[in-house]
Amino acid sequence: MALSREERERFLADPHVAALSVASGEGDRAPLSVPIWYAYEPGGDVRVLTGRTSRKAELIAAAGRFTLLVDRLEPTIRYVSVEGPVVDTRPATRADLERMSARYLPAEKVAGYVDFAWENHGEQIVITLRPERWVSSDLGQV
């Protein structure tokens, strides 16, 4: 059964690890699909952080859009997929990295992870997607 707008937005707002998919731009290759942390608040846009020179950043820039898929298996099988255009790309700040990390990591792990990532992951960017198309379902308990 499809989720209501409120249900799908609340579900997407939870800190799931998403699968990001973007067209590869190459005729004989499937789209690139990779796991990624993201941020979303109901009614807003989706933000992801990634390396400025990563393959995914380059493909997103070329395609101008991407898809995120989040799912869970318990207590029921549920998923939300959101697709749309990129509406902003900007350099990430340390504060962006701290907020994203705090969404996924226990509080006592955030500072250490941010220090490591800021020093070792290279220059990051924030890419913002405007939700345009949604697909969602709760399949219940099977």
PDB file of N, CA and C in Angstrom, residues 51-63:
ATOM      1  N   GLY A  51      32.507  13.817  -1.859  1.00  0.00           N
ATOM      2  CA  GLY A  51      33.769  14.395  -2.309  1.00  0.00           C
ATOM      3  C   GLY A  51      33.575  15.236  -3.565  1.00  0.00           C
ATOM      4  N   ARG A  52      34.193  16.412  -3.587  1.00  0.00           N
ATOM      5  CA  ARG A  52      34.041  17.326  -4.727  1.00  0.00           C
ATOM      6  C   ARG A  52      34.444  16.682  -6.037  1.00  0.00           C
ATOM      7  N   THR A  53      35.479  15.816  -6.014  1.00  0.00           N
ATOM      8  CA  THR A  53      35.972  15.201  -7.247  1.00  0.00           C
ATOM      9  C   THR A  53      35.559  13.730  -7.387  1.00  0.00           C
ATOM     10  N   SER A  54      34.592  13.290  -6.591  1.00  0.00           N
ATOM     11  CA  SER A  54      34.163  11.885  -6.658  1.00  0.00           C
ATOM     12  C   SER A  54      33.416  11.617  -7.962  1.00  0.00           C
ATOM     13  N   ARG A  55      33.388  10.361  -8.347  1.00  0.00           N
ATOM     14  CA  ARG A  55      32.648   9.970  -9.557  1.00  0.00           C
ATOM     15  C   ARG A  55      31.182  10.329  -9.417  1.00  0.00           C
ATOM     16  N   LYS A  56      30.612  10.104  -8.235  1.00  0.00           N
ATOM     17  CA  LYS A  56      29.199  10.416  -8.065  1.00  0.00           C
ATOM     18  C   LYS A  56      28.934  11.901  -8.217  1.00  0.00           C
ATOM     19  N   ALA A  57      29.811  12.763  -7.693  1.00  0.00           N
ATOM     20  CA  ALA A  57      29.641  14.218  -7.846  1.00  0.00           C
ATOM     21  C   ALA A  57      29.704  14.608  -9.316  1.00  0.00           C
ATOM     22  N   GLU A  58      30.636  14.032 -10.045  1.00  0.00           N
ATOM     23  CA  GLU A  58      30.756  14.340 -11.474  1.00  0.00           C
ATOM     24  C   GLU A  58      29.529  13.877 -12.252  1.00  0.00           C
ATOM     25  N   LEU A  59      29.017  12.664 -11.934  1.00  0.00           N
ATOM     26  CA  LEU A  59      27.833  12.163 -12.636  1.00  0.00           C
ATOM     27  C   LEU A  59      26.579  12.969 -12.288  1.00  0.00           C
ATOM     28  N   ILE A  60      26.455  13.361 -11.025  1.00  0.00           N
ATOM     29  CA  ILE A  60      25.313  14.187 -10.623  1.00  0.00           C
ATOM     30  C   ILE A  60      25.360  15.527 -11.337  1.00  0.00           C
ATOM     31  N   ALA A  61      26.547  16.130 -11.417  1.00  0.00           N
ATOM     32  CA  ALA A  61      26.681  17.413 -12.115  1.00  0.00           C
ATOM     33  C   ALA A  61      26.282  17.265 -13.583  1.00  0.00           C
ATOM     34  N   ALA A  62      26.674  16.171 -14.209  1.00  0.00           N
ATOM     35  CA  ALA A  62      26.350  15.960 -15.620  1.00  0.00           C
ATOM     36  C   ALA A  62      24.859  15.680 -15.824  1.00  0.00           C
ATOM     37  N   ALA A  63      24.272  14.871 -14.942  1.00  0.00           N
ATOM     38  CA  ALA A  63      22.864  14.490 -15.097  1.00  0.00           C
ATOM     39  C   ALA A  63      21.914  15.580 -14.607  1.00  0.00           C
TER      40      ALA A  63
END
